Coordinates of C-alpha atoms in Angstrom, one line a residue:
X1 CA 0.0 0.0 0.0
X2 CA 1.9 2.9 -1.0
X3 CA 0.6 6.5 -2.4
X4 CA 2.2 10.1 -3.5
X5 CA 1.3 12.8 -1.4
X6 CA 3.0 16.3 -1.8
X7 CA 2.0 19.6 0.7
X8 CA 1.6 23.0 -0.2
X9 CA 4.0 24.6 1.5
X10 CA 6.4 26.3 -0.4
X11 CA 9.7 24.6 -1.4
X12 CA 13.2 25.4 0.3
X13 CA 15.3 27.4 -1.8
X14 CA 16.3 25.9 -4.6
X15 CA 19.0 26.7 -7.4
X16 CA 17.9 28.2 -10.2
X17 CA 20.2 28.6 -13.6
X18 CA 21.8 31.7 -12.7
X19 CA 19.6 32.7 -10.6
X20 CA 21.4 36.6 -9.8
X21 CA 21.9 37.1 -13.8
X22 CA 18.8 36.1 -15.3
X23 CA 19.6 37.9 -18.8
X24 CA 23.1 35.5 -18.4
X25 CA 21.0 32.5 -18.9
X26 CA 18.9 33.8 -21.7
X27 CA 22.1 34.2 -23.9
X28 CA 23.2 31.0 -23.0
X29 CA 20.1 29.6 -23.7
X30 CA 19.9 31.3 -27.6
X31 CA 23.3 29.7 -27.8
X32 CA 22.5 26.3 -27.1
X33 CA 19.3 26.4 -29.1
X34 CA 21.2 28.2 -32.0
X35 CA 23.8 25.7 -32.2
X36 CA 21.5 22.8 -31.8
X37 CA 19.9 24.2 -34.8
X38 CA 22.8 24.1 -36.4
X39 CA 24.0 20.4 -35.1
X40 CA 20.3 18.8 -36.4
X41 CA 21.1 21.0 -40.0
X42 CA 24.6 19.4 -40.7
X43 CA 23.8 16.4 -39.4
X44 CA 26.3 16.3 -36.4
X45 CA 25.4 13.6 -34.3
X46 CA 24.1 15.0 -31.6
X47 CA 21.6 12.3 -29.9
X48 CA 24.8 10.1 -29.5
X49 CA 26.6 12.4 -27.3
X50 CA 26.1 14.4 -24.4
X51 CA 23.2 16.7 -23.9
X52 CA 24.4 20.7 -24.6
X53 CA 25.6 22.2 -21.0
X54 CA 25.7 25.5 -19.9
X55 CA 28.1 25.5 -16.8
X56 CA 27.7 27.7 -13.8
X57 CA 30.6 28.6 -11.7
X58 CA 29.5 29.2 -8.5
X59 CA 31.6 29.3 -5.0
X60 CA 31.9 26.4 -3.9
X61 CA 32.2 24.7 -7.8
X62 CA 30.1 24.5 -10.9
X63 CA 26.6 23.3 -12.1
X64 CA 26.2 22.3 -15.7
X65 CA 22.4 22.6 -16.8
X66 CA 20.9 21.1 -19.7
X67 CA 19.0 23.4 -22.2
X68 CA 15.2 21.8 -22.4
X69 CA 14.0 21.2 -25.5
X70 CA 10.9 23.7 -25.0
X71 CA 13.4 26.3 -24.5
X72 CA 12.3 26.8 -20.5
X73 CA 14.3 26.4 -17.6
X74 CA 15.5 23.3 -15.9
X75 CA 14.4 22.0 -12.8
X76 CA 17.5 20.0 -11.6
X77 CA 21.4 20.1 -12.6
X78 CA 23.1 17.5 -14.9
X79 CA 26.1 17.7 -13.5
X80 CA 27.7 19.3 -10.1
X81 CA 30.7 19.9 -9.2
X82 CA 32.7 20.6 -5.6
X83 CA 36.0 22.4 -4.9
X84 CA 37.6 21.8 -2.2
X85 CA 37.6 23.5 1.3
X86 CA 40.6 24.8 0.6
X87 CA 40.4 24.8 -2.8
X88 CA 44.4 25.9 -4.7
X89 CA 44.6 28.0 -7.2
X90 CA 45.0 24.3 -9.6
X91 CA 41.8 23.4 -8.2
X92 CA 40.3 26.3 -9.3
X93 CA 42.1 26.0 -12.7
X94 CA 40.9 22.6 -13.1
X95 CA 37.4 23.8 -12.1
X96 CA 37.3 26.4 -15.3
X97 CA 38.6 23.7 -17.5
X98 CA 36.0 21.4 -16.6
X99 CA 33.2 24.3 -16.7
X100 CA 34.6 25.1 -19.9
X101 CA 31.8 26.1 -22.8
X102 CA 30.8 22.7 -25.2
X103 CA 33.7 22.2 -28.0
X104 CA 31.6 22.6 -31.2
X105 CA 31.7 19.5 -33.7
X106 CA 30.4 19.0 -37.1
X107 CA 29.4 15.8 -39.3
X108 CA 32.1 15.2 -42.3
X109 CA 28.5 13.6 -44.1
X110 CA 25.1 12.5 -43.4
X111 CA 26.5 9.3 -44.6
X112 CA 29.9 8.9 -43.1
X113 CA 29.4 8.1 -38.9
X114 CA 31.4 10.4 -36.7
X115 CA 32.7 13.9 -36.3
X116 CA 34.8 15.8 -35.6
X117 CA 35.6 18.9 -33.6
X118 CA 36.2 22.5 -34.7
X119 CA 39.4 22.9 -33.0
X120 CA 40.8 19.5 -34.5
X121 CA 40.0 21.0 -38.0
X122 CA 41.6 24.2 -37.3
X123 CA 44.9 22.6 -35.9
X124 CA 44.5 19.9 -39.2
X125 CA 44.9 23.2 -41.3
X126 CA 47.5 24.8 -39.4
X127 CA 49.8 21.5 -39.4
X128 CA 49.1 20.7 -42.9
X129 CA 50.6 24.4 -44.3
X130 CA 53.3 23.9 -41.3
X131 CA 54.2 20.7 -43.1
X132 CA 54.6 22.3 -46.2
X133 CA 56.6 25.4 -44.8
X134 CA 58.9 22.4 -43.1
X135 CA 59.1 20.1 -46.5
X136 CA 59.7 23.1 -48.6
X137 CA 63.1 24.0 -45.9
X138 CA 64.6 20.8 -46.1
X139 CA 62.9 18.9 -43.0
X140 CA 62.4 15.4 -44.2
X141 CA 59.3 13.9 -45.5
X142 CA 59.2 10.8 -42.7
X143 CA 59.0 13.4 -40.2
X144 CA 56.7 16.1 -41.5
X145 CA 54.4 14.3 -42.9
X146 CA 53.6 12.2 -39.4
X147 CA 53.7 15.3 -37.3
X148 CA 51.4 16.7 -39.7
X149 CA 48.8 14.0 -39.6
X150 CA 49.2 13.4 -35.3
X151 CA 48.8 17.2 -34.4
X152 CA 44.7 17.0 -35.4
X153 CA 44.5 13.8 -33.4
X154 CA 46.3 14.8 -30.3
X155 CA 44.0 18.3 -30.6
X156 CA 41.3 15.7 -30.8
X157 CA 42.2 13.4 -27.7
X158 CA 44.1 16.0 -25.7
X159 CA 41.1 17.8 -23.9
X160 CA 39.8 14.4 -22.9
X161 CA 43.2 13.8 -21.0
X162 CA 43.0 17.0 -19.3
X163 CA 39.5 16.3 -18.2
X164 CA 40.7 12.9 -16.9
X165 CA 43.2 14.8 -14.6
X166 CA 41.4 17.7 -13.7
X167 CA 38.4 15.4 -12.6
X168 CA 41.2 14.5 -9.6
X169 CA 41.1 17.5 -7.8
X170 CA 37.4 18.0 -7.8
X171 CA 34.2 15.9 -7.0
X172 CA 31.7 15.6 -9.8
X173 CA 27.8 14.0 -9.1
X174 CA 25.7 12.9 -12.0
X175 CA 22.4 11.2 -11.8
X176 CA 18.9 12.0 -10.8
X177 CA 19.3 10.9 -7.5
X178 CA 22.9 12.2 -6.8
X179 CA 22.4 16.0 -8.1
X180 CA 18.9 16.1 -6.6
X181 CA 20.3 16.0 -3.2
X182 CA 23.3 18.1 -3.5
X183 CA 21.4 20.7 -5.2
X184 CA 19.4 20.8 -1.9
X185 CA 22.3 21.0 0.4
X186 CA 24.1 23.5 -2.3
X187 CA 21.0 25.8 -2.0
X188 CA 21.4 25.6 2.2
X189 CA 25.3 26.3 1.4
X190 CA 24.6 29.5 -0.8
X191 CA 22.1 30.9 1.8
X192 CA 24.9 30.1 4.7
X193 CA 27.7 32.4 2.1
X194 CA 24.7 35.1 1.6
X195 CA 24.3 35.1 5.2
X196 CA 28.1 35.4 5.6
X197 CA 28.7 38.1 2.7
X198 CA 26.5 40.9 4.4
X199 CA 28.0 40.3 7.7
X200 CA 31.1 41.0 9.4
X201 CA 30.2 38.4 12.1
X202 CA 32.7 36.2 12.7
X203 CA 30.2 32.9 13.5
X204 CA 28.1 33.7 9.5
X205 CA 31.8 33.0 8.5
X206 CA 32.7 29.7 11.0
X207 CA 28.8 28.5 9.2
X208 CA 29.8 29.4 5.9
X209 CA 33.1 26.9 6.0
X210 CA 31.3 24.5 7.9
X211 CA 28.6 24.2 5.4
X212 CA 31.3 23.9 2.6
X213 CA 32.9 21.2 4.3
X214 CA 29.4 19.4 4.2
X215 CA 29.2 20.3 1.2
X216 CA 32.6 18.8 0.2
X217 CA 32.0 15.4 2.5
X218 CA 28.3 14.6 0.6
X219 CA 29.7 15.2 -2.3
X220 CA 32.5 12.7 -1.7
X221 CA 29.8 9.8 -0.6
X222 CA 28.0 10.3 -3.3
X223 CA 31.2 9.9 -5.7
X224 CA 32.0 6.4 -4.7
X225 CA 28.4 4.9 -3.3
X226 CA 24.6 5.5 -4.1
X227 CA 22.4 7.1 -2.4
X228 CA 20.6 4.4 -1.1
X229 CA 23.9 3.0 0.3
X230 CA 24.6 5.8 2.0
X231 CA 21.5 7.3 3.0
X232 CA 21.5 7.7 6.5
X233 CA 25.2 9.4 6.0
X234 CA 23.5 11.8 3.6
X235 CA 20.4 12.5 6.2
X236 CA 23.0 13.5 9.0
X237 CA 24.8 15.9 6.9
X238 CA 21.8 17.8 5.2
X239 CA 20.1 17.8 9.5
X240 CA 23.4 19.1 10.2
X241 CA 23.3 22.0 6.8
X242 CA 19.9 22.9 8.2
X243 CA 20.8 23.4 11.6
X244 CA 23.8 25.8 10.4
X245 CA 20.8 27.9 8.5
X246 CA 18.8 28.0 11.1
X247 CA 21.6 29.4 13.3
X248 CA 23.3 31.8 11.0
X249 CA 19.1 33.4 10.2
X250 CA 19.1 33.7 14.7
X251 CA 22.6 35.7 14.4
X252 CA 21.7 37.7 12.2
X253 CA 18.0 38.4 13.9
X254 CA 20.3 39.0 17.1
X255 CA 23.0 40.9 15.1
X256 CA 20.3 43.5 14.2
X257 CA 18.7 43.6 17.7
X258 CA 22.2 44.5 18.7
X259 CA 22.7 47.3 16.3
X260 CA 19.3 48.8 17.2
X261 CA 21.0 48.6 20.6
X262 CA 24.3 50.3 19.6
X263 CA 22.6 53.2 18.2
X264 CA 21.2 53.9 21.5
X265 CA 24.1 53.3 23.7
X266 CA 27.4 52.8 22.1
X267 CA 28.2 49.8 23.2
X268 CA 28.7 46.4 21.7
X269 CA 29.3 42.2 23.5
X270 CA 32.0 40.4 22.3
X271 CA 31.2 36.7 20.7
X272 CA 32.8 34.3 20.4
X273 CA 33.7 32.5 17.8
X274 CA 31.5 28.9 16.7
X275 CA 33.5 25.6 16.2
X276 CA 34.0 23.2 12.9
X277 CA 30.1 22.2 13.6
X278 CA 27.1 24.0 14.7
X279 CA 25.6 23.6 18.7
X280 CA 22.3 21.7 18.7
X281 CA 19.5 23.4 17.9
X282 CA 17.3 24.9 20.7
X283 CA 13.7 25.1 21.6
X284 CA 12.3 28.6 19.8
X285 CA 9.4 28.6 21.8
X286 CA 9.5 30.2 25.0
X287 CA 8.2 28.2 28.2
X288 CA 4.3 30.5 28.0
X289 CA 3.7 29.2 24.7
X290 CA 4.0 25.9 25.5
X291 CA 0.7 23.3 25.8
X292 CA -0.7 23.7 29.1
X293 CA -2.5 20.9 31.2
X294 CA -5.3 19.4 29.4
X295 CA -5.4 21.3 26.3
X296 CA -5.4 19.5 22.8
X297 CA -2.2 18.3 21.1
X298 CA -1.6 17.8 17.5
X299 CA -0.1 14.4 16.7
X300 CA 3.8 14.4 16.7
X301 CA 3.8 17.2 18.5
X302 CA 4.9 16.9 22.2
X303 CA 4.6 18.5 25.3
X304 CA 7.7 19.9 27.5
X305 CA 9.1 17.0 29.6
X306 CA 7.6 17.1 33.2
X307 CA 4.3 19.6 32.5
X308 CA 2.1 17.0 31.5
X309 CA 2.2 13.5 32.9
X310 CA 2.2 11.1 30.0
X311 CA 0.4 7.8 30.8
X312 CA 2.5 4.7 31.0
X313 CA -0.1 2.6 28.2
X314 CA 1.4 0.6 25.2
X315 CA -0.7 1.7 22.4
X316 CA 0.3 -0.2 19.5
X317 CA -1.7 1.8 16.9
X318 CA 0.8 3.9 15.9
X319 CA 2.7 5.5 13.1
X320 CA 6.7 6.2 12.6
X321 CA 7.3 9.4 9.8
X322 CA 10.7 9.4 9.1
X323 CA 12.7 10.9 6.2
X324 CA 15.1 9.2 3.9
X325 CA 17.6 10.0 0.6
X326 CA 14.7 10.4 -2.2
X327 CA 14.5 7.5 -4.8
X328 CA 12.2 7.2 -7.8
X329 CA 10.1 4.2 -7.4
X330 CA 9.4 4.1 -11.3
X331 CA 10.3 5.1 -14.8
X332 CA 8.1 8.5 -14.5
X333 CA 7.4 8.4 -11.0
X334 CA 7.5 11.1 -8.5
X335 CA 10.3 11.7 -6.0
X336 CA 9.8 9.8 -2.6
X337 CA 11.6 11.1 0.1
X338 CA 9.5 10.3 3.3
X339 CA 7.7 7.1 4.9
X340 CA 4.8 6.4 7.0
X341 CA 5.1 2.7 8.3
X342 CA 3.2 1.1 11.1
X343 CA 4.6 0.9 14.8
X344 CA 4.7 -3.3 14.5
X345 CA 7.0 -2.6 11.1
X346 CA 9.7 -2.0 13.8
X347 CA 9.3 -5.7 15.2
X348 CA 10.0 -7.2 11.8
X349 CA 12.4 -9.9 12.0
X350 CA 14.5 -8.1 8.9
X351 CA 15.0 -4.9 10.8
X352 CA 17.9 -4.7 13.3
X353 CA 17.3 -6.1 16.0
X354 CA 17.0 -5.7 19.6
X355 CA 17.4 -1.6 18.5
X356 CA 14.0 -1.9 16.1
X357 CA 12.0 -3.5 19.5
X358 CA 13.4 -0.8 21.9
X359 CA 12.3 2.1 19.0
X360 CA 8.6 0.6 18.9
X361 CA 8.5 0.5 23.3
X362 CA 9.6 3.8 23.2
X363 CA 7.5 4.8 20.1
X364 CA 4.2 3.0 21.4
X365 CA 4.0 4.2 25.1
X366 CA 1.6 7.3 26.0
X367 CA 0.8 7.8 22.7
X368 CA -3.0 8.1 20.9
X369 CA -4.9 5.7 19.1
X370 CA -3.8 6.8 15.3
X371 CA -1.1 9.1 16.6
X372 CA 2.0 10.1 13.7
X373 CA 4.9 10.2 15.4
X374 CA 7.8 11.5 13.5
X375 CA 11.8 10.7 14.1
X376 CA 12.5 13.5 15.1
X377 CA 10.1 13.7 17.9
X378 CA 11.4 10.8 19.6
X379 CA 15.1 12.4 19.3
X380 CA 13.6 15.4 20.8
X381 CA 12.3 13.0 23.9
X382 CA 16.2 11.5 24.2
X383 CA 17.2 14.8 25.1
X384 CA 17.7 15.8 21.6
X385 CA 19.5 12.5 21.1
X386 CA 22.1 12.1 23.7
X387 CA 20.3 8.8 24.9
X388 CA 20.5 7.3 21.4
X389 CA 23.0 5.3 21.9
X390 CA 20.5 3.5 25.4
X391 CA 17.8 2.6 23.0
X392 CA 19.4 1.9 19.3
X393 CA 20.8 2.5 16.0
X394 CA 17.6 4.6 14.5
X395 CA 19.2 5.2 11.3
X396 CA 20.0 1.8 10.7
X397 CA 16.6 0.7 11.9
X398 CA 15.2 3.5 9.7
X399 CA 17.5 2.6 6.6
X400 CA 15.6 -1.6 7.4
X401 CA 12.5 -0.3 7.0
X402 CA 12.6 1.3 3.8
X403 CA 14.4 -1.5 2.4
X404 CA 11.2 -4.0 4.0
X405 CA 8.7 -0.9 1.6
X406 CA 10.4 -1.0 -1.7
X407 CA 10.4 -4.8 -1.1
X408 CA 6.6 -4.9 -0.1
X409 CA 7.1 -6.9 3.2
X410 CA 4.7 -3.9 4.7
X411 CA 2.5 -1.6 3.7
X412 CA 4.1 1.9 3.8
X413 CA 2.6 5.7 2.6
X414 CA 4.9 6.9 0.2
X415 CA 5.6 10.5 0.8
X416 CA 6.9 13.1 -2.1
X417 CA 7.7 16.1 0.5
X418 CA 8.4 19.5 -0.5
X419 CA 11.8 20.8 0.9
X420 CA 9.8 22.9 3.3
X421 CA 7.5 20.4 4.8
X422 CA 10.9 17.8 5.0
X423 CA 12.7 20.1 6.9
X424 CA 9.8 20.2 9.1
X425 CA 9.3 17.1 9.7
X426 CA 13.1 16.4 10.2
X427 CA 13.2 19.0 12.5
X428 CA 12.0 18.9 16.5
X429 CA 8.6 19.7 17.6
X430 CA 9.2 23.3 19.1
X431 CA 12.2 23.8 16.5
X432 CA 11.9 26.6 13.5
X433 CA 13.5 26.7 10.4
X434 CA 14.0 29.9 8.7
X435 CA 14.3 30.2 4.6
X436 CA 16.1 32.6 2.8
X437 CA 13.5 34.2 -0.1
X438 CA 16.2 36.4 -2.6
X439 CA 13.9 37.5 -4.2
X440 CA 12.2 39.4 -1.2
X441 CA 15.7 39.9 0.6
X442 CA 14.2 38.5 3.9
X443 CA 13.3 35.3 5.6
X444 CA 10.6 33.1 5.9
X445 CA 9.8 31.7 9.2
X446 CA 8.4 28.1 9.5
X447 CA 7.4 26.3 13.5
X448 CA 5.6 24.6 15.4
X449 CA 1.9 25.6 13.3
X450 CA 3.6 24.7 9.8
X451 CA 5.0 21.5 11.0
X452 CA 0.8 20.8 12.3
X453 CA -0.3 21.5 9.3
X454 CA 1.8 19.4 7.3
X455 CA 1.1 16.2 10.0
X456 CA -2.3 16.9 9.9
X457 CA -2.3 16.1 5.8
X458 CA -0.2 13.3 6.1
X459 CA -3.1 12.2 8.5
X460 CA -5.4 13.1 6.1
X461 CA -3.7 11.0 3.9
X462 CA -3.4 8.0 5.8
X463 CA -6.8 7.9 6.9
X464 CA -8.4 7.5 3.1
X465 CA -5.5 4.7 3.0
X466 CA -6.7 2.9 6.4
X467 CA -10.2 3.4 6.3
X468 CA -9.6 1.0 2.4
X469 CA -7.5 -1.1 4.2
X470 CA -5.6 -1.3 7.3
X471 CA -2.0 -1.1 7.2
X472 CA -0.1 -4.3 6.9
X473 CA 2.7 -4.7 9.1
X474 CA 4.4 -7.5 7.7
X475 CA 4.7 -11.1 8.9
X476 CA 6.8 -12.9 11.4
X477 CA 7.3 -10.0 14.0
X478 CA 9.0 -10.4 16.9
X479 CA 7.2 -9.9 20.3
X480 CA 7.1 -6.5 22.0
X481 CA 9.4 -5.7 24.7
X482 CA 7.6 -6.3 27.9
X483 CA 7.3 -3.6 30.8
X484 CA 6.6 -5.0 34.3
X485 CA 3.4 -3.6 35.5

């Protein structure tokens, strides 16, 4: 049992072909269309090759975008590429050579396969008068004639070589899969150097190199493994991208409480300076805001530790939301990137085990009947994950259960999140996360009410799904850990 379900919350910023320089992509788009007019005219085999790119140089490395046929604008990247932290000025050298603009070729005849490039054909000329010039002086026909004919063909072969060796010093992703996550965590990055670039605080910068050692680490993962192989890697790094966000947007909200301050009375408090990584997040929500005895809660979203009793009652109808590295289940299919599985999925005998039966105690106790619980919740209840380690591995458990879905050993909603919404539900309970919106110069705040709202559709959701068919478990489960009365 599996379904696409998508809310309407707006996405989380996203790269956009030069998204600063609009009119830039405009040319380059002409250009592309113009010389695939030109390819499909001559008959240059184009289909047989790679796509036309227009590379991006960015920061942190280069995007190449594909030109869409319709002449719009591309959703996702074919092609992106990281520097290094401390990128050299080779690196950076190697990073124009690889973001280099297409080599033009042409077809020698509709009939004849191959082609060849425009740069080959100019050094074929060049070497062929040379050879003349060189005959005509006394050099020797045995050797002017073969460096005559091997000058086109090393021109030909010679920018392949360079790419081989500038690919070293860089770390290129290609795939759907691949770019659609580091586009993502890129988009996080560039808000973290926006952040950083209209500050003198010293902490923007500390999040800015942070994120682009993220940045550089995914990159690296996704280079030599898939994403499925190295999902719950690739989770911990984009929690730990959106955490540096959320901190650098609370700086820089302090930062301008602090100037109003100055103006008034001169003064200004030292910082100091953050580490490699960012602190873990804290509550937003100050302690009046908070649920108060025997008021309403919406499901997956808790109350503060020690204000409301929580009954010690093993419910077992309940649901686990967690988040994963997206996958397309299908040729055409829609981008799944979170699942709803039931409580017992977490018993199964192919999940780790004891870690899956201590997550379903601790996932089924003083909860109610139909209650969503995301991950994240129950890392906000082991004091923000400190007492991990006590009950289990939950991204192994978590990485188990979407391997028992896309098998169909239990029923699962499929979830197509928006960036938004995934952050949300990634995030704690009484956590915000704050998006950067160019456009308006300013950001967008998202809590406690957004993250409701999108629970309450994925409810919606699950409830048209149940009320079909209740939700399969899977067979063989292990019994529940037992709690002495």
């Amino acid at each position: 049992m599996t379904d696409s379900f998508r809310t309407p919350l707006p996405a989380a910023p996203r790269l956009r072909p030069f998204a600063h320089d609009p009119a830039r992509w405009d040319r380059e788009r002409s250009r592309a269309l113009h010389a695939e007019q030109i390819a499909h005219e001559t008959g240059a085999p184009i289909e047989a090759g790679e796509p036309y790119l227009v590379h991006e140089r960015t920061e942190w490395g280069w995007i190449a975008w594909t030109v869409p046929d319709d002449g719009g604008t591309p959703e996702q990247p074919h092609r992106i590429g990281i520097l290094p932290p401390s990128a050299t000025r080779a690196d950076r050298l190697a990073m124009r050579w690889l973001a280099r603009r297409q080599a033009g070729r042409f077809a020698l005849h509709t009939r004849i396969p191959g082609s060849l490039s425009y740069c080959a054909t100019v050094v074929a000329v060049i070497a062929c008068i040379a050879a003349f010039h060189a005959i005509a002086h006394g050099v020797p026909l045995g050797i002017a004639v073969p460096a005559g004919l091997l000058a086109p063909l090393l021109a030909d072969r010679l920018p392949g070589w360079l790419d081989a060796r500038a690919g070293r010093r860089v770390r290129m992703a290609e795939g759907v899969p691949a770019t659609g996550y580091l586009q993502r965590l890129a988009a996080w990055h560039t808000c973290l150097l926006r952040a950083a670039a209209g500050s003198d605080r010293h902490e923007l910068r500390r999040s800015a190199e942070a994120g682009r050692n993220l940045l550089w680490d995914a990159a690296g993962l996704l280079r030599t493994q898939d994403t499925r192989t190295v999902s719950g890697d690739l989770i911990a790094r984009e929690r730990l991208m959106l955490q540096l966000a959320h901190e650098a947007a609370r700086i820089i909200e302090c930062s301008a409480s602090e100037d109003g301050a100055d103006d008034a009375v001169q003064t200004r408090v030292p910082r100091g300076p953050m580490g490699s990584y960012p602190p873990r997040p804290q509550p937003m929500m100050s302690p009046a805001s908070h649920p108060a005895p025997g008021t309403s809660l919406v499901r997956g979203n808790l109350p503060v530790p020690g204000l409301i009793p929580r009954p010690v009652v093993r419910n077992p109808d309940v649901y686990l939301i967690f988040a994963h590295e997206a996958y397309y289940p299908g040729p055409g299919a829609e981008e799944i990137n979170t699942t709803v599985v039931a409580a017992d999925s977490l018993l199964h005998s192919r999940v780790c085990q004891p870690d899956g039966a201590r997550i379903h105690d601790l996932l089924t106790y003083g909860r109610e009947p139909g209650e969503i619980v995301p991950l994240a919740t129950l890392t906000h209840e082991l004091r923000g994950g400190a007492d991990w380690p006590a009950v289990g591995d939950g991204e192994r458990v978590t990485t188990d259960l979407l391997d028992l879905v896309r098998l169909g050993y239990c029923d699962a909603l499929s979830l197509g999140l928006s960036g938004v919404a995934r952050a949300l539900v990634c995030a704690g309970p009484y956590i915000r996360v704050r998006v950067y919106d160019a456009a308006a110069r300013d950001f967008i705040d998202y809590g406690p009410a957004e993250r409701a709202t999108v629970l309450a559709e994925v409810d919606a959701a699950l409830a048209d799904l149940v009320a079909e068919q209740g939700f399969w478990p899977g067979d063989g489960l292990l019994a529940p850990i037992a709690r002495p009365s």
